[in-house]
Amino acid sequence: MQIKNLISFVKVAQLGSFHAAAKQLHSSQPAISARINSLENELGVQLFERDASGTRLTSRGQQLLPLAQKMCSLQQDMKEQLRDVLPERGIARIGVSDTLAHLWLTSMLSRWQERLPLMEFEICVDVSNNLNQQLLKHQLDLAFVVGPRQSDELCSEPLIEYPLCWVSSPSLTSNWHGQISLAELSKHPLLSFPRNSLPGSQLQRMLAEAELDEVRLHSCSSLANLLPLAEQGLGSALIPEAAASKAVQNGKLEKLDVKPSPAPLPFISCWRADDERHLAPLLAQIALEIVAQEQFE
């Protein structure tokens, strides 16, 4: 008997609604229905009656409810007691978007090693769309991706927002002074993340709104490659301001005042709702501590 089926049963019984239970459990209504059906088949009884007036427990459901509540409570007690006395061990598979990997992968891995010395970490750096798919396919335990959350099967927590900015090599900016338009900027090639990424799609909207059709747009999924392309004068790049700060300070790039301004890039921590381990939320919390610390340094 799977504990997640009992948890779903208790939640539906408490809320009187499959939809409400799915929302609280960060799952989908079909998934909750499937768990209840599995439990009913295993026990050989009907647990709920559903009609136009709502969802109600059958007599067998009422008989099961206090027993199921005890089992769910016991499972939670076990997790709480073991959480503080048994160190995590094993392999954690972590997906990190390219931007975050460029900015603080070293700090993150260092802190994880310090807090969880028995864990091994497999880090996959990729674009957010791919990481979301790997997470849903159980190929990752946790992912740090561009928000918002892509599926009701995932739990998520806000992590950080990074403003985007335009930067160019000084070799391209000699004739630009003060605020410039997107039309003026696009006389040279533009560099950005892939078109199906959030910054890439945002740039596509800005170009469409400005009615700029004949624009040379070069995209690259790697921030580590976008930066040198911009530094070498191959085009103006739309990238997170934090990632460009060192090159701007060193004089390799110049930050441009371009209107309209792009919206900031939001990042979130994501893990599967059906993962009952506390590892993913713990690693996400440590990551949040790192981000908060670095913001104030």
PDB file of C-alpha atoms in Angstrom:
ATOM      1  CA  MET A   1       0.000   0.000   0.000  1.00  0.00           C
ATOM      2  CA  GLN A   2       1.556   3.287  -1.094  1.00  0.00           C
ATOM      3  CA  ILE A   3       1.615   6.080   1.464  1.00  0.00           C
ATOM      4  CA  LYS A   4       0.981   8.735  -1.206  1.00  0.00           C
ATOM      5  CA  ASN A   5      -2.356   7.066  -1.968  1.00  0.00           C
ATOM      6  CA  LEU A   6      -3.330   7.294   1.700  1.00  0.00           C
ATOM      7  CA  ILE A   7      -2.190  10.924   1.880  1.00  0.00           C
ATOM      8  CA  SER A   8      -4.348  11.736  -1.152  1.00  0.00           C
ATOM      9  CA  PHE A   9      -7.316   9.892   0.397  1.00  0.00           C
ATOM     10  CA  VAL A  10      -7.009  11.826   3.673  1.00  0.00           C
ATOM     11  CA  LYS A  11      -6.695  15.153   1.871  1.00  0.00           C
ATOM     12  CA  VAL A  12      -9.756  14.541  -0.341  1.00  0.00           C
ATOM     13  CA  ALA A  13     -11.733  13.462   2.737  1.00  0.00           C
ATOM     14  CA  GLN A  14     -10.708  16.589   4.639  1.00  0.00           C
ATOM     15  CA  LEU A  15     -11.394  19.032   1.800  1.00  0.00           C
ATOM     16  CA  GLY A  16     -14.341  17.245   0.174  1.00  0.00           C
ATOM     17  CA  SER A  17     -12.901  17.918  -3.243  1.00  0.00           C
ATOM     18  CA  PHE A  18     -10.491  16.163  -5.606  1.00  0.00           C
ATOM     19  CA  HIS A  19      -9.608  19.515  -7.184  1.00  0.00           C
ATOM     20  CA  ALA A  20      -8.788  21.166  -3.844  1.00  0.00           C
ATOM     21  CA  ALA A  21      -6.743  18.152  -2.747  1.00  0.00           C
ATOM     22  CA  ALA A  22      -4.736  18.229  -5.983  1.00  0.00           C
ATOM     23  CA  LYS A  23      -3.993  21.922  -5.488  1.00  0.00           C
ATOM     24  CA  GLN A  24      -2.768  21.453  -1.907  1.00  0.00           C
ATOM     25  CA  LEU A  25      -0.666  18.429  -2.829  1.00  0.00           C
ATOM     26  CA  HIS A  26       0.856  20.249  -5.849  1.00  0.00           C
ATOM     27  CA  SER A  27      -0.482  17.568  -8.163  1.00  0.00           C
ATOM     28  CA  SER A  28      -3.108  17.242 -10.882  1.00  0.00           C
ATOM     29  CA  GLN A  29      -6.716  16.142 -10.393  1.00  0.00           C
ATOM     30  CA  PRO A  30      -6.286  13.084 -12.672  1.00  0.00           C
ATOM     31  CA  ALA A  31      -3.257  12.020 -10.607  1.00  0.00           C
ATOM     32  CA  ILE A  32      -5.254  12.254  -7.360  1.00  0.00           C
ATOM     33  CA  SER A  33      -8.149  10.310  -8.917  1.00  0.00           C
ATOM     34  CA  ALA A  34      -5.723   7.615 -10.067  1.00  0.00           C
ATOM     35  CA  ARG A  35      -4.318   7.264  -6.541  1.00  0.00           C
ATOM     36  CA  ILE A  36      -7.799   6.933  -5.044  1.00  0.00           C
ATOM     37  CA  ASN A  37      -8.774   4.358  -7.681  1.00  0.00           C
ATOM     38  CA  SER A  38      -5.602   2.403  -6.924  1.00  0.00           C
ATOM     39  CA  LEU A  39      -6.381   2.439  -3.209  1.00  0.00           C
ATOM     40  CA  GLU A  40      -9.995   1.349  -3.803  1.00  0.00           C
ATOM     41  CA  ASN A  41      -8.857  -1.500  -6.053  1.00  0.00           C
ATOM     42  CA  GLU A  42      -6.290  -2.619  -3.498  1.00  0.00           C
ATOM     43  CA  LEU A  43      -8.823  -2.607  -0.647  1.00  0.00           C
ATOM     44  CA  GLY A  44     -11.728  -3.865  -2.735  1.00  0.00           C
ATOM     45  CA  VAL A  45     -14.109  -1.157  -1.501  1.00  0.00           C
ATOM     46  CA  GLN A  46     -15.530   2.164  -2.679  1.00  0.00           C
ATOM     47  CA  LEU A  47     -14.250   5.061  -0.584  1.00  0.00           C
ATOM     48  CA  PHE A  48     -16.059   8.072  -2.049  1.00  0.00           C
ATOM     49  CA  GLU A  49     -19.436   8.882  -3.563  1.00  0.00           C
ATOM     50  CA  ARG A  50     -19.384  11.665  -6.131  1.00  0.00           C
ATOM     51  CA  ASP A  51     -22.464  13.406  -7.499  1.00  0.00           C
ATOM     52  CA  ALA A  52     -23.726  16.888  -8.288  1.00  0.00           C
ATOM     53  CA  SER A  53     -23.782  17.824  -4.594  1.00  0.00           C
ATOM     54  CA  GLY A  54     -20.094  17.053  -4.069  1.00  0.00           C
ATOM     55  CA  THR A  55     -17.730  14.346  -2.821  1.00  0.00           C
ATOM     56  CA  ARG A  56     -18.593  12.340   0.313  1.00  0.00           C
ATOM     57  CA  LEU A  57     -17.047   9.409   2.139  1.00  0.00           C
ATOM     58  CA  THR A  58     -18.828   6.084   1.948  1.00  0.00           C
ATOM     59  CA  SER A  59     -19.273   4.070   5.137  1.00  0.00           C
ATOM     60  CA  ARG A  60     -16.109   2.151   4.239  1.00  0.00           C
ATOM     61  CA  GLY A  61     -14.327   5.451   3.642  1.00  0.00           C
ATOM     62  CA  GLN A  62     -15.372   6.699   7.060  1.00  0.00           C
ATOM     63  CA  GLN A  63     -14.066   3.474   8.571  1.00  0.00           C
ATOM     64  CA  LEU A  64     -10.702   3.879   6.819  1.00  0.00           C
ATOM     65  CA  LEU A  65     -10.184   7.591   7.521  1.00  0.00           C
ATOM     66  CA  PRO A  66      -8.903   7.438  11.153  1.00  0.00           C
ATOM     67  CA  LEU A  67      -6.600   4.538  10.289  1.00  0.00           C
ATOM     68  CA  ALA A  68      -5.216   6.371   7.262  1.00  0.00           C
ATOM     69  CA  GLN A  69      -4.694   9.522   9.323  1.00  0.00           C
ATOM     70  CA  LYS A  70      -2.684   7.536  11.876  1.00  0.00           C
ATOM     71  CA  MET A  71      -0.499   6.012   9.143  1.00  0.00           C
ATOM     72  CA  CYS A  72       0.135   9.409   7.536  1.00  0.00           C
ATOM     73  CA  SER A  73       0.942  10.915  10.922  1.00  0.00           C
ATOM     74  CA  LEU A  74       3.321   8.058  11.702  1.00  0.00           C
ATOM     75  CA  GLN A  75       5.073   8.501   8.375  1.00  0.00           C
ATOM     76  CA  GLN A  76       5.534  12.224   9.063  1.00  0.00           C
ATOM     77  CA  ASP A  77       6.859  11.495  12.566  1.00  0.00           C
ATOM     78  CA  MET A  78       9.394   9.055  11.129  1.00  0.00           C
ATOM     79  CA  LYS A  79      10.617  11.603   8.613  1.00  0.00           C
ATOM     80  CA  GLU A  80      10.910  14.337  11.253  1.00  0.00           C
ATOM     81  CA  GLN A  81      12.810  12.156  13.709  1.00  0.00           C
ATOM     82  CA  LEU A  82      15.243  10.811  11.102  1.00  0.00           C
ATOM     83  CA  ARG A  83      15.732  14.172   9.440  1.00  0.00           C
ATOM     84  CA  ASP A  84      17.902  15.586  12.227  1.00  0.00           C
ATOM     85  CA  VAL A  85      19.906  12.519  13.187  1.00  0.00           C
ATOM     86  CA  LEU A  86      20.695  10.752   9.900  1.00  0.00           C
ATOM     87  CA  PRO A  87      22.914  12.636   7.418  1.00  0.00           C
ATOM     88  CA  GLU A  88      21.876  12.534   3.791  1.00  0.00           C
ATOM     89  CA  ARG A  89      23.953  10.184   1.662  1.00  0.00           C
ATOM     90  CA  GLY A  90      23.822   8.989  -1.928  1.00  0.00           C
ATOM     91  CA  ILE A  91      23.701  10.891  -5.213  1.00  0.00           C
ATOM     92  CA  ALA A  92      21.711  14.071  -5.823  1.00  0.00           C
ATOM     93  CA  ARG A  93      20.992  14.908  -9.470  1.00  0.00           C
ATOM     94  CA  ILE A  94      20.774  18.675  -9.839  1.00  0.00           C
ATOM     95  CA  GLY A  95      19.853  20.711 -12.898  1.00  0.00           C
ATOM     96  CA  VAL A  96      21.149  24.289 -13.078  1.00  0.00           C
ATOM     97  CA  SER A  97      20.314  26.838 -15.744  1.00  0.00           C
ATOM     98  CA  ASP A  98      23.340  28.189 -17.558  1.00  0.00           C
ATOM     99  CA  THR A  99      23.081  31.691 -16.062  1.00  0.00           C
ATOM    100  CA  LEU A 100      22.968  30.478 -12.464  1.00  0.00           C
ATOM    101  CA  ALA A 101      25.786  28.002 -13.107  1.00  0.00           C
ATOM    102  CA  HIS A 102      27.914  30.860 -14.438  1.00  0.00           C
ATOM    103  CA  LEU A 103      27.171  33.079 -11.442  1.00  0.00           C
ATOM    104  CA  TRP A 104      27.231  30.816  -8.389  1.00  0.00           C
ATOM    105  CA  LEU A 105      27.699  27.111  -9.110  1.00  0.00           C
ATOM    106  CA  THR A 106      31.017  27.086  -7.221  1.00  0.00           C
ATOM    107  CA  SER A 107      29.496  28.714  -4.126  1.00  0.00           C
ATOM    108  CA  MET A 108      26.499  26.411  -4.230  1.00  0.00           C
ATOM    109  CA  LEU A 109      28.484  23.181  -4.525  1.00  0.00           C
ATOM    110  CA  SER A 110      30.892  24.304  -1.819  1.00  0.00           C
ATOM    111  CA  ARG A 111      28.046  24.985   0.624  1.00  0.00           C
ATOM    112  CA  TRP A 112      26.319  21.703  -0.185  1.00  0.00           C
ATOM    113  CA  GLN A 113      29.536  19.792   0.457  1.00  0.00           C
ATOM    114  CA  GLU A 114      29.924  21.584   3.777  1.00  0.00           C
ATOM    115  CA  ARG A 115      26.373  20.848   4.939  1.00  0.00           C
ATOM    116  CA  LEU A 116      26.007  17.349   3.428  1.00  0.00           C
ATOM    117  CA  PRO A 117      29.489  15.813   3.400  1.00  0.00           C
ATOM    118  CA  LEU A 118      28.252  12.293   2.567  1.00  0.00           C
ATOM    119  CA  MET A 119      26.366  13.318  -0.567  1.00  0.00           C
ATOM    120  CA  GLU A 120      27.609  13.133  -4.149  1.00  0.00           C
ATOM    121  CA  PHE A 121      26.292  15.647  -6.667  1.00  0.00           C
ATOM    122  CA  GLU A 122      25.655  15.190 -10.390  1.00  0.00           C
ATOM    123  CA  ILE A 123      25.298  18.646 -11.928  1.00  0.00           C
ATOM    124  CA  CYS A 124      23.576  19.090 -15.291  1.00  0.00           C
ATOM    125  CA  VAL A 125      23.891  22.574 -16.830  1.00  0.00           C
ATOM    126  CA  ASP A 126      21.319  23.202 -19.552  1.00  0.00           C
ATOM    127  CA  VAL A 127      18.555  25.553 -20.684  1.00  0.00           C
ATOM    128  CA  SER A 128      15.487  25.713 -18.459  1.00  0.00           C
ATOM    129  CA  ASN A 129      13.106  24.002 -20.901  1.00  0.00           C
ATOM    130  CA  ASN A 130      15.298  20.906 -21.037  1.00  0.00           C
ATOM    131  CA  LEU A 131      15.792  20.847 -17.266  1.00  0.00           C
ATOM    132  CA  ASN A 132      12.034  20.979 -16.663  1.00  0.00           C
ATOM    133  CA  GLN A 133      11.519  17.985 -18.930  1.00  0.00           C
ATOM    134  CA  GLN A 134      14.290  16.016 -17.218  1.00  0.00           C
ATOM    135  CA  LEU A 135      12.748  16.789 -13.839  1.00  0.00           C
ATOM    136  CA  LEU A 136       9.326  15.503 -14.933  1.00  0.00           C
ATOM    137  CA  LYS A 137      10.956  12.347 -16.344  1.00  0.00           C
ATOM    138  CA  HIS A 138      12.602  11.631 -12.947  1.00  0.00           C
ATOM    139  CA  GLN A 139      16.042  12.237 -14.427  1.00  0.00           C
ATOM    140  CA  LEU A 140      16.714  15.065 -11.955  1.00  0.00           C
ATOM    141  CA  ASP A 141      15.898  15.493  -8.267  1.00  0.00           C
ATOM    142  CA  LEU A 142      16.008  19.293  -8.233  1.00  0.00           C
ATOM    143  CA  ALA A 143      16.362  22.041 -10.822  1.00  0.00           C
ATOM    144  CA  PHE A 144      17.106  25.757 -10.711  1.00  0.00           C
ATOM    145  CA  VAL A 145      15.340  27.200 -13.732  1.00  0.00           C
ATOM    146  CA  VAL A 146      13.725  30.302 -15.156  1.00  0.00           C
ATOM    147  CA  GLY A 147      10.202  30.688 -13.766  1.00  0.00           C
ATOM    148  CA  PRO A 148       7.309  30.348 -13.627  1.00  0.00           C
ATOM    149  CA  ARG A 149       6.677  26.683 -12.735  1.00  0.00           C
ATOM    150  CA  GLN A 150       5.873  24.665 -15.850  1.00  0.00           C
ATOM    151  CA  SER A 151       3.705  21.876 -14.385  1.00  0.00           C
ATOM    152  CA  ASP A 152       1.311  21.156 -11.514  1.00  0.00           C
ATOM    153  CA  GLU A 153       3.390  18.034 -10.886  1.00  0.00           C
ATOM    154  CA  LEU A 154       6.192  20.256  -9.579  1.00  0.00           C
ATOM    155  CA  CYS A 155       6.733  22.197  -6.370  1.00  0.00           C
ATOM    156  CA  SER A 156       8.555  25.501  -6.667  1.00  0.00           C
ATOM    157  CA  GLU A 157      10.010  28.279  -4.566  1.00  0.00           C
ATOM    158  CA  PRO A 158      11.171  31.728  -5.738  1.00  0.00           C
ATOM    159  CA  LEU A 159      14.961  32.052  -5.802  1.00  0.00           C
ATOM    160  CA  ILE A 160      16.120  35.361  -7.301  1.00  0.00           C
ATOM    161  CA  GLU A 161      15.433  37.863 -10.071  1.00  0.00           C
ATOM    162  CA  TYR A 162      18.235  39.190 -12.265  1.00  0.00           C
ATOM    163  CA  PRO A 163      17.739  42.391 -14.308  1.00  0.00           C
ATOM    164  CA  LEU A 164      18.621  42.038 -17.977  1.00  0.00           C
ATOM    165  CA  CYS A 165      20.703  44.670 -19.740  1.00  0.00           C
ATOM    166  CA  TRP A 166      22.214  45.426 -23.128  1.00  0.00           C
ATOM    167  CA  VAL A 167      26.004  45.451 -23.405  1.00  0.00           C
ATOM    168  CA  SER A 168      28.353  46.089 -26.310  1.00  0.00           C
ATOM    169  CA  SER A 169      32.034  46.261 -27.003  1.00  0.00           C
ATOM    170  CA  PRO A 170      33.437  49.843 -26.918  1.00  0.00           C
ATOM    171  CA  SER A 171      34.288  49.314 -30.598  1.00  0.00           C
ATOM    172  CA  LEU A 172      30.535  49.403 -31.379  1.00  0.00           C
ATOM    173  CA  THR A 173      29.462  52.185 -29.020  1.00  0.00           C
ATOM    174  CA  SER A 174      31.669  55.071 -30.171  1.00  0.00           C
ATOM    175  CA  ASN A 175      28.782  56.756 -32.027  1.00  0.00           C
ATOM    176  CA  TRP A 176      26.142  56.074 -29.347  1.00  0.00           C
ATOM    177  CA  HIS A 177      25.552  58.632 -26.622  1.00  0.00           C
ATOM    178  CA  GLY A 178      22.898  58.544 -23.910  1.00  0.00           C
ATOM    179  CA  GLN A 179      19.674  56.666 -24.487  1.00  0.00           C
ATOM    180  CA  ILE A 180      19.358  54.753 -27.757  1.00  0.00           C
ATOM    181  CA  SER A 181      16.459  52.980 -29.409  1.00  0.00           C
ATOM    182  CA  LEU A 182      16.158  49.307 -30.214  1.00  0.00           C
ATOM    183  CA  ALA A 183      16.068  50.302 -33.908  1.00  0.00           C
ATOM    184  CA  GLU A 184      19.449  52.032 -33.593  1.00  0.00           C
ATOM    185  CA  LEU A 185      20.884  49.104 -31.658  1.00  0.00           C
ATOM    186  CA  SER A 186      19.694  46.580 -34.246  1.00  0.00           C
ATOM    187  CA  LYS A 187      21.784  48.165 -37.013  1.00  0.00           C
ATOM    188  CA  HIS A 188      24.402  45.745 -35.709  1.00  0.00           C
ATOM    189  CA  PRO A 189      23.738  42.052 -34.952  1.00  0.00           C
ATOM    190  CA  LEU A 190      22.007  41.235 -31.678  1.00  0.00           C
ATOM    191  CA  LEU A 191      23.167  38.441 -29.367  1.00  0.00           C
ATOM    192  CA  SER A 192      20.802  36.625 -27.023  1.00  0.00           C
ATOM    193  CA  PHE A 193      19.763  33.322 -25.524  1.00  0.00           C
ATOM    194  CA  PRO A 194      17.769  30.880 -27.738  1.00  0.00           C
ATOM    195  CA  ARG A 195      14.432  32.041 -29.105  1.00  0.00           C
ATOM    196  CA  ASN A 196      12.476  29.516 -26.987  1.00  0.00           C
ATOM    197  CA  SER A 197      14.030  30.838 -23.750  1.00  0.00           C
ATOM    198  CA  LEU A 198      12.367  33.587 -21.698  1.00  0.00           C
ATOM    199  CA  PRO A 199      14.918  36.303 -22.640  1.00  0.00           C
ATOM    200  CA  GLY A 200      14.868  35.131 -26.248  1.00  0.00           C
ATOM    201  CA  SER A 201      11.069  35.246 -26.492  1.00  0.00           C
ATOM    202  CA  GLN A 202      11.036  38.604 -24.703  1.00  0.00           C
ATOM    203  CA  LEU A 203      13.448  40.015 -27.296  1.00  0.00           C
ATOM    204  CA  GLN A 204      11.252  38.646 -30.082  1.00  0.00           C
ATOM    205  CA  ARG A 205       8.254  40.520 -28.612  1.00  0.00           C
ATOM    206  CA  MET A 206      10.210  43.766 -28.296  1.00  0.00           C
ATOM    207  CA  LEU A 207      11.357  43.521 -31.905  1.00  0.00           C
ATOM    208  CA  ALA A 208       7.818  42.793 -33.090  1.00  0.00           C
ATOM    209  CA  GLU A 209       6.371  45.708 -31.115  1.00  0.00           C
ATOM    210  CA  ALA A 210       9.025  48.004 -32.605  1.00  0.00           C
ATOM    211  CA  GLU A 211       8.146  46.589 -36.057  1.00  0.00           C
ATOM    212  CA  LEU A 212      11.742  45.574 -36.650  1.00  0.00           C
ATOM    213  CA  ASP A 213      11.630  42.672 -39.085  1.00  0.00           C
ATOM    214  CA  GLU A 214      15.064  42.596 -40.713  1.00  0.00           C
ATOM    215  CA  VAL A 215      17.272  42.065 -37.682  1.00  0.00           C
ATOM    216  CA  ARG A 216      20.339  39.839 -37.551  1.00  0.00           C
ATOM    217  CA  LEU A 217      19.891  37.830 -34.374  1.00  0.00           C
ATOM    218  CA  HIS A 218      22.492  35.337 -33.163  1.00  0.00           C
ATOM    219  CA  SER A 219      21.511  33.084 -30.260  1.00  0.00           C
ATOM    220  CA  CYS A 220      23.547  30.906 -27.951  1.00  0.00           C
ATOM    221  CA  SER A 221      22.503  28.838 -24.927  1.00  0.00           C
ATOM    222  CA  SER A 222      25.818  29.384 -23.113  1.00  0.00           C
ATOM    223  CA  LEU A 223      26.388  32.608 -21.227  1.00  0.00           C
ATOM    224  CA  ALA A 224      30.105  31.777 -21.088  1.00  0.00           C
ATOM    225  CA  ASN A 225      30.116  32.006 -24.908  1.00  0.00           C
ATOM    226  CA  LEU A 226      27.781  35.005 -25.253  1.00  0.00           C
ATOM    227  CA  LEU A 227      30.079  37.223 -23.203  1.00  0.00           C
ATOM    228  CA  PRO A 228      33.217  36.824 -25.374  1.00  0.00           C
ATOM    229  CA  LEU A 229      31.118  37.220 -28.529  1.00  0.00           C
ATOM    230  CA  ALA A 230      29.972  40.606 -27.236  1.00  0.00           C
ATOM    231  CA  GLU A 231      33.467  41.535 -26.023  1.00  0.00           C
ATOM    232  CA  GLN A 232      34.884  40.834 -29.491  1.00  0.00           C
ATOM    233  CA  GLY A 233      32.373  43.225 -31.076  1.00  0.00           C
ATOM    234  CA  LEU A 234      30.241  40.659 -32.887  1.00  0.00           C
ATOM    235  CA  GLY A 235      27.039  42.315 -31.671  1.00  0.00           C
ATOM    236  CA  SER A 236      25.172  43.796 -28.711  1.00  0.00           C
ATOM    237  CA  ALA A 237      24.113  41.224 -26.139  1.00  0.00           C
ATOM    238  CA  LEU A 238      21.019  41.003 -23.946  1.00  0.00           C
ATOM    239  CA  ILE A 239      22.223  39.225 -20.805  1.00  0.00           C
ATOM    240  CA  PRO A 240      21.764  39.334 -17.010  1.00  0.00           C
ATOM    241  CA  GLU A 241      23.381  42.459 -15.593  1.00  0.00           C
ATOM    242  CA  ALA A 242      25.144  40.494 -12.848  1.00  0.00           C
ATOM    243  CA  ALA A 243      26.899  38.334 -15.434  1.00  0.00           C
ATOM    244  CA  ALA A 244      28.214  41.352 -17.327  1.00  0.00           C
ATOM    245  CA  SER A 245      29.350  43.417 -14.329  1.00  0.00           C
ATOM    246  CA  LYS A 246      32.987  42.229 -14.283  1.00  0.00           C
ATOM    247  CA  ALA A 247      33.452  42.828 -18.022  1.00  0.00           C
ATOM    248  CA  VAL A 248      31.877  46.293 -17.674  1.00  0.00           C
ATOM    249  CA  GLN A 249      34.198  47.139 -14.760  1.00  0.00           C
ATOM    250  CA  ASN A 250      37.209  45.963 -16.781  1.00  0.00           C
ATOM    251  CA  GLY A 251      36.192  48.107 -19.754  1.00  0.00           C
ATOM    252  CA  LYS A 252      35.678  45.133 -22.062  1.00  0.00           C
ATOM    253  CA  LEU A 253      31.954  45.916 -22.361  1.00  0.00           C
ATOM    254  CA  GLU A 254      29.768  48.979 -21.980  1.00  0.00           C
ATOM    255  CA  LYS A 255      26.282  48.917 -20.514  1.00  0.00           C
ATOM    256  CA  LEU A 256      23.774  50.588 -22.834  1.00  0.00           C
ATOM    257  CA  ASP A 257      20.686  52.636 -22.030  1.00  0.00           C
ATOM    258  CA  VAL A 258      18.207  51.050 -24.453  1.00  0.00           C
ATOM    259  CA  LYS A 259      14.467  51.638 -24.511  1.00  0.00           C
ATOM    260  CA  PRO A 260      12.244  49.751 -24.058  1.00  0.00           C
ATOM    261  CA  SER A 261      13.863  48.087 -21.036  1.00  0.00           C
ATOM    262  CA  PRO A 262      13.570  44.287 -20.771  1.00  0.00           C
ATOM    263  CA  ALA A 263      11.804  42.696 -17.808  1.00  0.00           C
ATOM    264  CA  PRO A 264      13.940  40.980 -15.157  1.00  0.00           C
ATOM    265  CA  LEU A 265      14.684  37.268 -15.374  1.00  0.00           C
ATOM    266  CA  PRO A 266      13.037  35.292 -12.509  1.00  0.00           C
ATOM    267  CA  PHE A 267      14.612  32.059 -11.269  1.00  0.00           C
ATOM    268  CA  ILE A 268      12.942  29.383  -9.145  1.00  0.00           C
ATOM    269  CA  SER A 269      13.826  26.109  -7.438  1.00  0.00           C
ATOM    270  CA  CYS A 270      11.728  23.144  -8.666  1.00  0.00           C
ATOM    271  CA  TRP A 271      11.277  19.546  -7.570  1.00  0.00           C
ATOM    272  CA  ARG A 272       8.642  16.862  -8.108  1.00  0.00           C
ATOM    273  CA  ALA A 273       5.599  16.961  -5.853  1.00  0.00           C
ATOM    274  CA  ASP A 274       5.590  13.164  -5.573  1.00  0.00           C
ATOM    275  CA  ASP A 275       9.148  13.095  -4.175  1.00  0.00           C
ATOM    276  CA  GLU A 276       8.568  12.456  -0.471  1.00  0.00           C
ATOM    277  CA  ARG A 277      12.221  12.928   0.520  1.00  0.00           C
ATOM    278  CA  HIS A 278      13.207  16.203   2.134  1.00  0.00           C
ATOM    279  CA  LEU A 279      16.474  16.385   0.154  1.00  0.00           C
ATOM    280  CA  ALA A 280      15.270  18.682  -2.649  1.00  0.00           C
ATOM    281  CA  PRO A 281      13.656  21.290  -0.330  1.00  0.00           C
ATOM    282  CA  LEU A 282      16.781  21.197   1.855  1.00  0.00           C
ATOM    283  CA  LEU A 283      19.136  21.823  -1.083  1.00  0.00           C
ATOM    284  CA  ALA A 284      16.815  24.558  -2.372  1.00  0.00           C
ATOM    285  CA  GLN A 285      16.885  26.248   1.038  1.00  0.00           C
ATOM    286  CA  ILE A 286      20.699  26.163   1.099  1.00  0.00           C
ATOM    287  CA  ALA A 287      20.751  27.676  -2.398  1.00  0.00           C
ATOM    288  CA  LEU A 288      18.433  30.457  -1.220  1.00  0.00           C
ATOM    289  CA  GLU A 289      20.811  31.177   1.674  1.00  0.00           C
ATOM    290  CA  ILE A 290      23.708  31.487  -0.782  1.00  0.00           C
ATOM    291  CA  VAL A 291      21.783  33.879  -3.039  1.00  0.00           C
ATOM    292  CA  ALA A 292      20.695  36.025  -0.094  1.00  0.00           C
ATOM    293  CA  GLN A 293      24.245  36.168   1.274  1.00  0.00           C
ATOM    294  CA  GLU A 294      25.803  37.139  -2.046  1.00  0.00           C
ATOM    295  CA  GLN A 295      23.222  39.882  -2.601  1.00  0.00           C
ATOM    296  CA  PHE A 296      24.340  41.629   0.568  1.00  0.00           C
ATOM    297  CA  GLU A 297      28.103  41.174   0.152  1.00  0.00           C
TER     298      GLU A 297
END
